[in-house]
Coordinates of N, CA, C and O in Angstrom, one line a residue:
A1 N -221.8 212.0 -101.0 CA -220.3 211.9 -100.7 C -219.8 210.7 -101.5 O -220.4 209.7 -101.7
S2 N -218.5 210.9 -101.9 CA -217.9 209.8 -102.7 C -217.2 208.9 -101.7 O -217.0 209.2 -100.5
T3 N -216.8 207.8 -102.2 CA -216.0 206.8 -101.4 C -214.6 207.5 -101.2 O -214.1 208.1 -102.1
P4 N -214.1 207.5 -100.0 CA -212.8 208.2 -99.7 C -211.7 207.7 -100.5 O -211.6 206.5 -100.8
V5 N -210.8 208.6 -100.9 CA -209.5 208.2 -101.5 C -208.5 208.2 -100.4 O -208.3 209.2 -99.7
I6 N -207.9 207.0 -100.2 CA -207.0 206.8 -99.1 C -205.5 206.8 -99.6 O -205.2 206.2 -100.6
S7 N -204.7 207.6 -98.9 CA -203.3 207.7 -99.3 C -202.6 206.4 -99.0 O -203.1 205.5 -98.3
T8 N -201.4 206.3 -99.6 CA -200.6 205.0 -99.4 C -200.3 204.9 -97.9 O -199.9 205.8 -97.2
M9 N -200.5 203.7 -97.4 CA -200.2 203.4 -96.0 C -198.7 203.3 -95.8 O -198.0 202.7 -96.5
P10 N -198.2 204.0 -94.7 CA -196.8 203.9 -94.5 C -196.4 202.5 -94.0 O -197.2 201.8 -93.4
T11 N -195.1 202.2 -94.2 CA -194.7 200.8 -93.8 C -194.4 200.8 -92.3 O -194.4 199.8 -91.6
C12 N -194.2 202.0 -91.7 CA -193.9 202.0 -90.2 C -194.6 203.2 -89.6 O -195.6 203.1 -88.9
E13 N -194.1 204.4 -89.9 CA -194.7 205.6 -89.3 C -195.0 206.6 -90.5 O -194.5 206.4 -91.6
G14 N -195.9 207.5 -90.2 CA -196.2 208.5 -91.3 C -197.6 209.0 -91.1 O -198.3 208.8 -90.1
I15 N -198.1 209.7 -92.2 CA -199.4 210.3 -92.2 C -200.3 209.6 -93.2 O -199.8 209.2 -94.4
V16 N -201.5 209.3 -92.8 CA -202.5 208.7 -93.7 C -203.6 209.7 -93.9 O -204.1 210.3 -92.9
T17 N -204.1 209.9 -95.1 CA -205.2 210.9 -95.4 C -206.4 210.1 -96.1 O -206.2 209.2 -96.9
Y18 N -207.5 210.5 -95.6 CA -208.8 210.1 -96.3 C -209.4 211.3 -96.9 O -209.7 212.3 -96.2
T19 N -209.6 211.3 -98.2 CA -210.2 212.5 -98.9 C -211.6 212.2 -99.4 O -211.8 211.2 -100.1
Y20 N -212.6 212.9 -98.8 CA -214.0 212.7 -99.2 C -214.4 213.9 -100.1 O -214.0 215.0 -99.8
T21 N -215.1 213.6 -101.1 CA -215.6 214.7 -102.0 C -217.1 214.7 -101.9 O -217.8 213.7 -102.2
F22 N -217.6 215.8 -101.5 CA -219.1 216.1 -101.4 C -219.5 216.9 -102.6 O -218.9 217.9 -102.9
T23 N -220.6 216.5 -103.2 CA -221.1 217.2 -104.4 C -222.6 217.4 -104.2 O -223.4 216.5 -103.8
D24 N -223.1 218.7 -104.4 CA -224.5 219.0 -104.2 C -225.3 218.7 -105.5 O -224.7 218.4 -106.5
C25 N -226.6 219.0 -105.4 CA -227.4 218.7 -106.6 C -227.1 219.6 -107.8 O -227.5 219.2 -108.9
S26 N -226.4 220.7 -107.6 CA -226.1 221.6 -108.7 C -224.7 221.2 -109.3 O -224.2 221.9 -110.2
G27 N -224.1 220.2 -108.7 CA -222.8 219.8 -109.2 C -221.6 220.4 -108.6 O -220.4 220.3 -109.0
I28 N -221.8 221.3 -107.6 CA -220.7 221.9 -106.9 C -220.1 220.9 -105.9 O -220.8 220.3 -105.1
S29 N -218.7 220.8 -106.0 CA -218.0 219.8 -105.1 C -217.2 220.5 -104.1 O -216.7 221.6 -104.3
H30 N -217.0 219.8 -103.0 CA -216.1 220.3 -102.0 C -215.3 219.0 -101.4 O -215.9 218.0 -101.1
A31 N -214.0 219.2 -101.3 CA -213.2 218.1 -100.7 C -213.0 218.3 -99.3 O -212.6 219.4 -98.8
W32 N -213.1 217.2 -98.5 CA -212.8 217.2 -97.1 C -211.8 216.2 -96.8 O -211.9 215.0 -97.2
V33 N -210.7 216.6 -96.2 CA -209.6 215.7 -95.9 C -209.5 215.4 -94.4 O -209.4 216.3 -93.6
Y34 N -209.5 214.1 -94.1 CA -209.3 213.6 -92.7 C -207.8 213.1 -92.7 O -207.5 212.2 -93.5
T35 N -207.0 213.6 -91.7 CA -205.6 213.2 -91.6 C -205.4 212.6 -90.2 O -205.8 213.1 -89.2
Y36 N -204.6 211.4 -90.2 CA -204.1 211.0 -88.9 C -202.7 210.5 -89.1 O -202.2 210.2 -90.1
T37 N -202.0 210.6 -87.9 CA -200.5 210.4 -87.9 C -200.2 209.1 -87.1 O -200.8 208.9 -86.0
I38 N -199.4 208.3 -87.8 CA -199.0 207.0 -87.1 C -197.6 207.3 -86.5 O -196.7 207.6 -87.3
E39 N -197.4 207.1 -85.2 CA -196.1 207.2 -84.6 C -195.9 206.1 -83.6 O -196.6 205.9 -82.7
D40 N -194.8 205.3 -83.9 CA -194.5 204.2 -83.0 C -193.5 204.7 -82.0 O -192.3 205.0 -82.3
T41 N -193.9 204.6 -80.7 CA -193.0 205.1 -79.6 C -192.7 203.9 -78.6 O -192.0 204.2 -77.6
I42 N -193.1 202.7 -79.0 CA -192.9 201.6 -78.1 C -191.8 200.7 -78.6 O -191.8 200.3 -79.8
A43 N -190.8 200.5 -77.8 CA -189.6 199.7 -78.2 C -190.0 198.2 -78.2 O -190.9 197.7 -77.5
P44 N -189.3 197.4 -79.1 CA -189.5 196.0 -79.1 C -189.1 195.3 -77.8 O -188.4 195.9 -77.0
T45 N -189.6 194.1 -77.7 CA -189.3 193.3 -76.4 C -188.7 192.0 -76.8 O -188.9 191.5 -77.9
G46 N -188.0 191.4 -75.8 CA -187.4 190.1 -76.0 C -186.8 189.6 -74.7 O -186.7 190.4 -73.8
T47 N -186.3 188.4 -74.7 CA -185.7 187.8 -73.5 C -184.3 187.5 -73.8 O -184.0 186.7 -74.8
A48 N -183.3 188.0 -73.0 CA -181.9 187.6 -73.2 C -181.7 186.2 -72.9 O -182.3 185.6 -72.0
P49 N -180.7 185.6 -73.5 CA -180.3 184.2 -73.1 C -179.8 184.2 -71.7 O -179.3 185.2 -71.2
S50 N -179.9 183.1 -71.0 CA -179.4 183.0 -69.7 C -177.9 183.2 -69.6 O -177.2 182.9 -70.5
D51 N -177.5 183.8 -68.4 CA -176.0 183.9 -68.2 C -175.4 182.5 -68.2 O -176.0 181.5 -67.8
L52 N -174.1 182.5 -68.5 CA -173.4 181.2 -68.6 C -172.1 181.3 -67.7 O -171.5 182.3 -67.7
V53 N -171.8 180.2 -67.1 CA -170.5 180.0 -66.4 C -169.9 178.8 -67.0 O -170.4 177.7 -66.9
L54 N -168.7 179.0 -67.6 CA -168.0 178.0 -68.4 C -166.6 177.7 -67.8 O -166.1 178.6 -67.1
E55 N -166.0 176.6 -68.2 CA -164.7 176.3 -67.8 C -163.6 176.7 -68.9 O -162.5 177.0 -68.6
C56 N -164.0 176.6 -70.2 CA -163.1 176.8 -71.3 C -163.5 177.8 -72.2 O -164.7 178.0 -72.5
L57 N -162.5 178.6 -72.8 CA -162.8 179.6 -73.8 C -163.5 179.0 -75.0 O -164.3 179.7 -75.6
S58 N -163.1 177.8 -75.3 CA -163.7 177.1 -76.5 C -165.1 176.8 -76.4 O -165.8 176.5 -77.3
E59 N -165.7 176.9 -75.2 CA -167.1 176.6 -74.9 C -168.0 177.8 -75.1 O -169.2 177.7 -75.1
I60 N -167.4 179.0 -75.3 CA -168.2 180.2 -75.5 C -169.0 180.0 -76.8 O -168.5 179.8 -77.9
P61 N -170.4 180.1 -76.7 CA -171.2 179.9 -77.9 C -171.0 181.1 -78.9 O -170.8 182.2 -78.5
V62 N -171.2 180.8 -80.2 CA -171.2 181.8 -81.2 C -172.6 182.5 -81.1 O -173.6 181.9 -81.0
A63 N -172.5 183.8 -81.0 CA -173.7 184.6 -80.9 C -174.6 184.6 -82.2 O -174.0 184.5 -83.3
S64 N -175.9 184.5 -82.0 CA -176.8 184.5 -83.2 C -178.1 185.3 -82.8 O -178.5 185.2 -81.6
A65 N -178.6 185.9 -83.8 CA -179.9 186.6 -83.6 C -181.0 185.6 -83.2 O -181.9 186.0 -82.5
E66 N -180.8 184.4 -83.5 CA -181.8 183.4 -83.2 C -181.8 183.1 -81.7 O -182.7 182.4 -81.2
D67 N -180.8 183.6 -81.0 CA -180.8 183.4 -79.5 C -181.9 184.1 -78.8 O -182.3 183.7 -77.7
I68 N -182.5 185.1 -79.5 CA -183.6 185.9 -79.0 C -184.8 185.3 -79.7 O -185.3 185.8 -80.7
A69 N -185.4 184.3 -79.1 CA -186.5 183.5 -79.8 C -187.8 184.3 -79.7 O -188.7 184.0 -80.5
D70 N -188.0 185.2 -78.8 CA -189.3 185.8 -78.6 C -189.3 187.3 -78.9 O -190.1 188.1 -78.4
A71 N -188.4 187.8 -79.8 CA -188.3 189.2 -80.1 C -189.6 189.6 -80.9 O -190.1 188.9 -81.8
I72 N -190.2 190.6 -80.4 CA -191.5 191.1 -81.0 C -191.7 192.6 -80.9 O -191.1 193.2 -79.9
D73 N -192.4 193.1 -81.8 CA -192.7 194.6 -81.8 C -194.2 194.8 -81.8 O -194.9 194.0 -82.4
N74 N -194.6 195.9 -81.2 CA -196.0 196.2 -81.2 C -196.7 196.5 -82.5 O -197.9 196.3 -82.7
C75 N -195.8 197.0 -83.4 CA -196.4 197.4 -84.7 C -196.1 196.4 -85.9 O -196.9 195.5 -86.1
S76 N -195.0 196.5 -86.5 CA -194.7 195.7 -87.7 C -194.4 194.3 -87.4 O -194.5 193.4 -88.2
G77 N -193.8 194.1 -86.2 CA -193.3 192.8 -85.9 C -191.9 192.5 -86.4 O -191.3 191.5 -86.1
N78 N -191.4 193.4 -87.3 CA -190.1 193.2 -87.9 C -189.1 193.8 -87.0 O -189.0 195.0 -86.9
V79 N -188.3 193.0 -86.3 CA -187.3 193.4 -85.3 C -185.9 193.0 -85.9 O -185.6 191.9 -86.1
V80 N -185.0 194.0 -86.0 CA -183.6 193.8 -86.4 C -182.8 193.6 -85.1 O -182.8 194.4 -84.2
I81 N -182.0 192.5 -85.1 CA -181.2 192.2 -83.9 C -179.7 192.3 -84.3 O -179.2 191.6 -85.2
T82 N -179.0 193.2 -83.6 CA -177.5 193.2 -83.7 C -176.9 192.8 -82.4 O -177.5 193.0 -81.3
I83 N -175.6 192.3 -82.5 CA -175.0 191.7 -81.3 C -173.6 192.3 -81.2 O -172.9 192.5 -82.2
S84 N -173.2 192.7 -80.0 CA -171.8 193.1 -79.7 C -171.3 192.5 -78.4 O -172.1 192.3 -77.5
D85 N -170.0 192.1 -78.5 CA -169.4 191.5 -77.3 C -168.3 192.4 -76.8 O -167.5 193.0 -77.5
V86 N -168.2 192.6 -75.5 CA -167.2 193.3 -74.8 C -166.7 192.4 -73.7 O -167.4 191.9 -72.9
N87 N -165.3 192.2 -73.6 CA -164.8 191.4 -72.6 C -163.8 192.2 -71.7 O -163.4 193.3 -72.0
N88 N -163.5 191.6 -70.5 CA -162.7 192.3 -69.5 C -161.2 192.0 -69.7 O -160.4 192.5 -68.9
G89 N -160.8 191.2 -70.6 CA -159.4 191.0 -70.9 C -158.8 189.9 -70.0 O -157.6 189.7 -70.0
G90 N -159.6 189.2 -69.2 CA -159.1 188.1 -68.4 C -158.5 187.0 -69.2 O -158.8 186.9 -70.4
T91 N -157.8 186.1 -68.5 CA -157.2 185.0 -69.3 C -158.1 183.8 -69.4 O -157.9 182.9 -70.2
G92 N -159.1 183.7 -68.5 CA -160.0 182.6 -68.4 C -159.4 181.5 -67.5 O -160.0 180.4 -67.4
C93 N -158.3 181.7 -66.9 CA -157.7 180.8 -66.0 C -158.2 181.1 -64.6 O -158.8 182.1 -64.3
F94 N -157.9 180.1 -63.7 CA -158.3 180.3 -62.3 C -157.8 181.6 -61.7 O -156.6 181.8 -61.8
G95 N -158.6 182.4 -61.1 CA -158.2 183.6 -60.5 C -158.2 184.8 -61.5 O -158.1 186.0 -61.1
S96 N -158.4 184.5 -62.8 CA -158.5 185.6 -63.8 C -159.6 185.3 -64.8 O -159.3 185.0 -66.0
P97 N -160.8 185.3 -64.4 CA -161.9 184.9 -65.2 C -162.0 185.8 -66.5 O -161.8 187.0 -66.4
Y98 N -162.4 185.2 -67.6 CA -162.7 186.0 -68.8 C -164.2 186.2 -68.8 O -165.0 185.2 -68.9
I99 N -164.6 187.5 -68.8 CA -166.0 187.8 -68.7 C -166.4 188.6 -69.9 O -165.9 189.6 -70.3
V100 N -167.4 188.0 -70.6 CA -168.0 188.6 -71.8 C -169.4 189.2 -71.5 O -170.2 188.5 -71.0
N101 N -169.5 190.5 -71.8 CA -170.9 191.1 -71.7 C -171.4 191.2 -73.2 O -170.9 191.9 -74.0
R102 N -172.3 190.3 -73.4 CA -172.9 190.2 -74.8 C -174.2 191.0 -74.9 O -175.2 190.6 -74.1
T103 N -174.3 192.0 -75.7 CA -175.5 192.8 -75.8 C -176.2 192.5 -77.1 O -175.6 192.6 -78.2
Y104 N -177.5 192.2 -77.0 CA -178.4 192.0 -78.1 C -179.2 193.3 -78.2 O -180.0 193.6 -77.3
T105 N -179.0 194.0 -79.3 CA -179.8 195.3 -79.5 C -181.0 195.0 -80.5 O -180.8 194.6 -81.6
L106 N -182.2 195.2 -80.0 CA -183.4 195.0 -80.7 C -183.9 196.4 -81.2 O -184.1 197.3 -80.4
T107 N -184.0 196.5 -82.6 CA -184.5 197.8 -83.2 C -185.7 197.5 -84.1 O -185.7 196.6 -84.9
D108 N -186.7 198.4 -83.8 CA -187.9 198.2 -84.7 C -187.8 199.2 -85.9 O -186.8 200.0 -86.0
C109 N -188.8 199.2 -86.7 CA -188.8 200.0 -87.9 C -188.8 201.5 -87.6 O -188.3 202.3 -88.5
A110 N -189.2 201.9 -86.4 CA -189.2 203.3 -86.1 C -187.9 203.8 -85.4 O -187.8 204.9 -85.0
G111 N -187.0 202.8 -85.2 CA -185.8 203.2 -84.5 C -185.8 203.0 -83.0 O -184.8 203.4 -82.3
N112 N -186.9 202.5 -82.5 CA -186.9 202.3 -81.0 C -186.0 201.1 -80.7 O -186.0 200.1 -81.4
V113 N -185.3 201.2 -79.6 CA -184.3 200.3 -79.3 C -184.4 199.7 -77.9 O -184.8 200.4 -76.9
T114 N -184.2 198.4 -77.8 CA -184.1 197.7 -76.5 C -182.8 196.9 -76.5 O -182.5 196.2 -77.4
D115 N -182.0 197.0 -75.4 CA -180.8 196.3 -75.2 C -181.0 195.1 -74.2 O -181.5 195.4 -73.1
L116 N -180.6 193.9 -74.6 CA -180.7 192.8 -73.7 C -179.2 192.3 -73.4 O -178.4 192.2 -74.4
L117 N -178.9 192.0 -72.2 CA -177.6 191.7 -71.8 C -177.5 190.3 -71.3 O -178.3 189.8 -70.5
Q118 N -176.5 189.6 -71.8 CA -176.1 188.2 -71.4 C -174.6 188.3 -70.9 O -173.8 188.8 -71.6
T119 N -174.4 187.7 -69.7 CA -173.0 187.7 -69.2 C -172.5 186.3 -69.2 O -173.1 185.3 -68.8
I120 N -171.3 186.1 -69.8 CA -170.6 184.8 -70.0 C -169.3 184.9 -69.2 O -168.5 185.7 -69.5
T121 N -169.2 184.0 -68.2 CA -168.0 184.0 -67.4 C -167.2 182.7 -67.6 O -167.8 181.6 -67.5
V122 N -166.0 182.8 -68.0 CA -165.1 181.6 -68.2 C -164.0 181.6 -67.2 O -163.2 182.5 -67.1
E123 N -163.9 180.5 -66.5 CA -162.8 180.3 -65.5 C -162.5 178.8 -65.4 O -163.3 178.1 -64.9
D124 N -161.2 178.5 -65.8 CA -160.8 177.1 -65.7 C -160.4 176.8 -64.3 O -159.4 177.3 -63.8
T125 N -161.2 175.9 -63.6 CA -160.9 175.5 -62.2 C -160.5 174.0 -62.1 O -160.4 173.5 -61.0
T126 N -160.5 173.3 -63.3 CA -160.3 171.9 -63.3 C -158.8 171.5 -63.7 O -158.4 171.9 -64.7
A127 N -158.1 170.9 -62.8 CA -156.8 170.4 -63.0 C -156.7 169.2 -64.0 O -157.7 168.5 -64.1
P128 N -155.6 169.0 -64.7 CA -155.5 167.9 -65.6 C -155.6 166.5 -64.8 O -155.3 166.5 -63.6
T129 N -155.8 165.5 -65.5 CA -155.8 164.1 -64.9 C -154.9 163.2 -65.6 O -154.7 163.3 -66.9
F130 N -154.3 162.3 -64.9 CA -153.4 161.3 -65.5 C -154.2 160.3 -66.3 O -155.3 159.9 -65.9
V131 N -153.6 159.8 -67.4 CA -154.3 158.8 -68.2 C -154.1 157.4 -67.7 O -155.0 156.6 -67.6
E132 N -152.8 157.1 -67.5 CA -152.5 155.7 -67.2 C -152.7 155.4 -65.7 O -152.8 156.3 -64.9
P133 N -152.7 154.1 -65.3 CA -152.8 153.7 -63.9 C -151.5 154.3 -63.2 O -150.4 154.3 -63.7
L134 N -151.7 154.8 -62.0 CA -150.6 155.5 -61.3 C -149.8 154.4 -60.5 O -150.4 153.5 -59.9
P135 N -148.5 154.6 -60.6 CA -147.6 153.6 -59.8 C -147.8 153.8 -58.3 O -147.9 154.9 -57.8
V136 N -147.8 152.6 -57.6 CA -148.1 152.6 -56.2 C -146.7 152.6 -55.5 O -145.7 152.2 -56.1
N137 N -146.7 152.9 -54.2 CA -145.5 152.7 -53.4 C -145.1 151.3 -53.3 O -145.9 150.4 -53.3
E138 N -143.8 151.1 -53.3 CA -143.2 149.7 -53.3 C -142.0 149.6 -52.3 O -141.4 150.6 -52.0
T139 N -141.8 148.4 -51.8 CA -140.6 148.1 -51.0 C -139.9 147.0 -51.7 O -140.6 145.9 -51.9
V140 N -138.7 147.1 -52.1 CA -138.0 146.1 -52.9 C -136.7 145.7 -52.1 O -136.2 146.4 -51.2
E141 N -136.2 144.5 -52.4 CA -135.0 144.0 -51.8 C -133.8 144.4 -52.6 O -133.8 144.5 -53.8
C142 N -132.7 144.6 -51.9 CA -131.4 145.0 -52.5 C -131.5 146.1 -53.4 O -132.1 147.2 -53.1
N143 N -131.0 146.0 -54.6 CA -131.0 147.2 -55.5 C -131.8 146.9 -56.8 O -131.6 147.4 -57.9
V144 N -132.9 146.1 -56.6 CA -133.8 145.7 -57.7 C -134.9 146.8 -57.8 O -136.0 146.6 -57.3
V145 N -134.6 147.9 -58.5 CA -135.5 149.0 -58.5 C -136.3 149.0 -59.9 O -135.6 149.0 -60.9
P146 N -137.6 149.0 -59.9 CA -138.3 149.1 -61.1 C -138.1 150.4 -61.9 O -137.9 151.4 -61.2
S147 N -138.2 150.4 -63.2 CA -138.0 151.6 -64.0 C -139.2 152.5 -63.7 O -140.3 152.1 -63.4
A148 N -139.0 153.8 -63.9 CA -140.0 154.8 -63.7 C -141.1 154.6 -64.9 O -140.7 154.4 -66.0
V149 N -142.3 154.7 -64.5 CA -143.4 154.7 -65.5 C -143.5 156.0 -66.2 O -143.3 157.1 -65.6
S150 N -143.8 155.9 -67.5 CA -144.1 157.1 -68.3 C -145.5 157.5 -68.3 O -146.4 156.7 -68.7
L151 N -145.9 158.6 -67.7 CA -147.3 159.0 -67.6 C -147.6 160.1 -68.5 O -146.8 161.0 -68.8
T152 N -148.9 160.1 -69.0 CA -149.4 161.3 -69.8 C -150.7 161.8 -69.1 O -151.2 161.1 -68.2
A153 N -151.1 162.9 -69.5 CA -152.3 163.6 -68.8 C -153.2 164.2 -69.9 O -152.7 164.6 -71.0
I154 N -154.4 164.4 -69.5 CA -155.4 165.1 -70.3 C -156.0 166.2 -69.5 O -156.0 166.2 -68.3
D155 N -156.5 167.2 -70.2 CA -157.2 168.3 -69.5 C -158.5 168.6 -70.2 O -158.7 168.4 -71.4
N156 N -159.4 169.2 -69.4 CA -160.8 169.5 -69.9 C -160.8 170.6 -71.0 O -161.7 170.6 -71.8
C157 N -159.8 171.4 -71.0 CA -159.7 172.6 -71.9 C -158.7 172.5 -73.0 O -158.5 173.4 -73.7
G158 N -157.9 171.4 -73.0 CA -156.8 171.3 -74.0 C -155.8 170.4 -73.6 O -156.0 169.3 -73.0
D159 N -154.5 170.7 -74.0 CA -153.4 169.8 -73.7 C -152.9 170.0 -72.3 O -153.1 171.0 -71.6
A160 N -152.2 168.9 -71.9 CA -151.5 169.0 -70.6 C -150.1 168.3 -70.8 O -149.9 167.4 -71.5
T161 N -149.1 168.8 -70.0 CA -147.8 168.3 -70.1 C -147.5 167.6 -68.7 O -148.0 168.0 -67.7
V162 N -146.6 166.6 -68.8 CA -146.2 165.9 -67.5 C -144.7 166.0 -67.4 O -143.9 165.7 -68.3
T163 N -144.2 166.5 -66.2 CA -142.8 166.5 -65.9 C -142.5 165.5 -64.8 O -143.4 165.2 -64.0
Y164 N -141.3 164.9 -64.9 CA -141.0 163.8 -64.0 C -139.7 164.2 -63.2 O -138.7 164.8 -63.8
S165 N -139.6 163.9 -61.9 CA -138.4 164.1 -61.2 C -138.2 163.0 -60.2 O -139.2 162.3 -59.8
E166 N -137.0 162.7 -59.8 CA -136.7 161.7 -58.8 C -135.7 162.1 -57.8 O -134.6 162.7 -58.2
E167 N -135.9 161.8 -56.6 CA -135.0 162.2 -55.5 C -134.6 161.0 -54.7 O -135.5 160.2 -54.3
R168 N -133.3 160.8 -54.5 CA -132.8 159.7 -53.7 C -132.5 160.2 -52.3 O -131.8 161.2 -52.1
I169 N -133.0 159.5 -51.3 CA -132.7 159.8 -49.9 C -132.0 158.6 -49.3 O -132.5 157.5 -49.1
D170 N -130.7 158.7 -49.0 CA -129.8 157.6 -48.6 C -130.2 157.2 -47.2 O -130.6 158.1 -46.3
G171 N -130.0 155.9 -46.9 CA -130.3 155.4 -45.6 C -129.0 155.0 -44.9 O -127.9 155.6 -45.2
S172 N -129.0 153.9 -44.1 CA -127.9 153.6 -43.3 C -126.8 152.8 -44.0 O -125.7 152.7 -43.5
C173 N -127.1 152.2 -45.1 CA -126.1 151.5 -45.9 C -126.4 151.7 -47.4 O -127.4 152.3 -47.8
L174 N -125.5 151.1 -48.2 CA -125.5 151.3 -49.7 C -126.9 150.9 -50.3 O -127.4 151.6 -51.1
N175 N -127.4 149.8 -49.9 CA -128.7 149.3 -50.4 C -129.9 149.6 -49.6 O -130.9 148.9 -49.6
N176 N -129.8 150.6 -48.8 CA -130.9 151.0 -47.9 C -131.1 152.5 -48.2 O -130.4 153.4 -47.7
Y177 N -132.1 152.8 -49.0 CA -132.4 154.2 -49.4 C -133.9 154.3 -49.9 O -134.5 153.3 -50.2
E178 N -134.3 155.5 -50.1 CA -135.7 155.7 -50.7 C -135.5 156.5 -52.0 O -134.7 157.4 -52.1
L179 N -136.4 156.1 -52.9 CA -136.5 156.9 -54.1 C -137.9 157.6 -54.1 O -138.9 156.9 -54.0
V180 N -137.9 158.9 -54.2 CA -139.2 159.6 -54.3 C -139.4 160.1 -55.7 O -138.6 161.0 -56.2
R181 N -140.3 159.5 -56.4 CA -140.6 159.8 -57.8 C -141.8 160.7 -57.9 O -142.9 160.4 -57.3
T182 N -141.7 161.8 -58.6 CA -142.8 162.8 -58.7 C -143.2 163.1 -60.1 O -142.3 163.4 -60.9
W183 N -144.4 162.9 -60.4 CA -145.0 163.3 -61.7 C -145.9 164.5 -61.5 O -146.8 164.4 -60.7
V184 N -145.8 165.5 -62.3 CA -146.6 166.7 -62.2 C -147.2 167.0 -63.6 O -146.5 167.2 -64.5
A185 N -148.6 166.9 -63.6 CA -149.3 167.3 -64.8 C -149.7 168.7 -64.8 O -150.3 169.1 -63.7
T186 N -149.5 169.5 -65.8 CA -149.8 170.9 -65.8 C -150.6 171.2 -67.1 O -150.2 170.8 -68.2
D187 N -151.7 172.0 -66.9 CA -152.5 172.4 -68.1 C -152.0 173.8 -68.5 O -151.1 174.4 -67.9
A188 N -152.7 174.3 -69.5 CA -152.3 175.6 -70.1 C -152.5 176.8 -69.1 O -151.9 177.9 -69.3
C189 N -153.4 176.6 -68.1 CA -153.6 177.6 -67.1 C -152.7 177.5 -65.9 O -152.8 178.3 -65.0
G190 N -151.8 176.5 -65.9 CA -150.9 176.3 -64.8 C -151.5 175.5 -63.7 O -150.9 175.4 -62.6
L191 N -152.7 175.0 -63.9 CA -153.3 174.1 -62.8 C -152.6 172.8 -62.9 O -152.3 172.2 -64.0
T192 N -152.2 172.2 -61.7 CA -151.4 171.0 -61.6 C -152.1 169.9 -60.9 O -152.9 170.1 -60.0
T193 N -151.7 168.7 -61.2 CA -152.0 167.5 -60.5 C -150.7 166.7 -60.3 O -150.0 166.5 -61.2
T194 N -150.5 166.3 -59.0 CA -149.2 165.7 -58.7 C -149.4 164.3 -58.2 O -150.3 164.0 -57.4
H195 N -148.6 163.4 -58.6 CA -148.6 162.0 -58.1 C -147.1 161.7 -57.6 O -146.2 162.0 -58.3
I196 N -147.1 161.1 -56.4 CA -145.8 160.8 -55.8 C -145.7 159.3 -55.6 O -146.7 158.7 -55.0
Q197 N -144.7 158.6 -56.0 CA -144.4 157.2 -55.7 C -143.1 157.1 -54.8 O -142.1 157.7 -55.2
T198 N -143.2 156.4 -53.8 CA -142.0 156.2 -52.9 C -141.6 154.7 -53.0 O -142.4 153.8 -52.8
I199 N -140.4 154.5 -53.3 CA -139.8 153.1 -53.4 C -138.7 153.0 -52.3 O -137.8 153.9 -52.3

């Protein structure tokens, strides 16, 4: 018998043949072919990134195939990872969470597929905070009233605006009254922080 002639090995699935040639003492030859089929029916495996709960839309991480660090296949080991995001259309503000279902699709050379799901929930629940020291309540004599302080605010997810209003509540005489000063800090989601000073 001769050394077998082996067909080209498939890169993933296919047929491999071993051809043996037997020759007797009179020189008559006969070929015997042994065939086997390679078929990959096992899907690749991997672990999805942990679900995330975030406060700000800007905190949503950019998806990457490298997020699946343990992707593996039983045969070639070459796993192609594609990513798709679907969101619920929420605003990401308190009471209207923005929810992303991020699907990592693992595909091996034979077309076997595994889907891994990560859920990312964004909901801003943090109100803005004032930057400057807050004015305290005061009692003053006569009509010597301090000027209103100008306050600014910051927010964990972006800008905040501050509105100011003042209300006078008259007392028993001209120089006997209360001033109620109100500062309201508002973020992009409508969350507010209020400070009141009474003079």
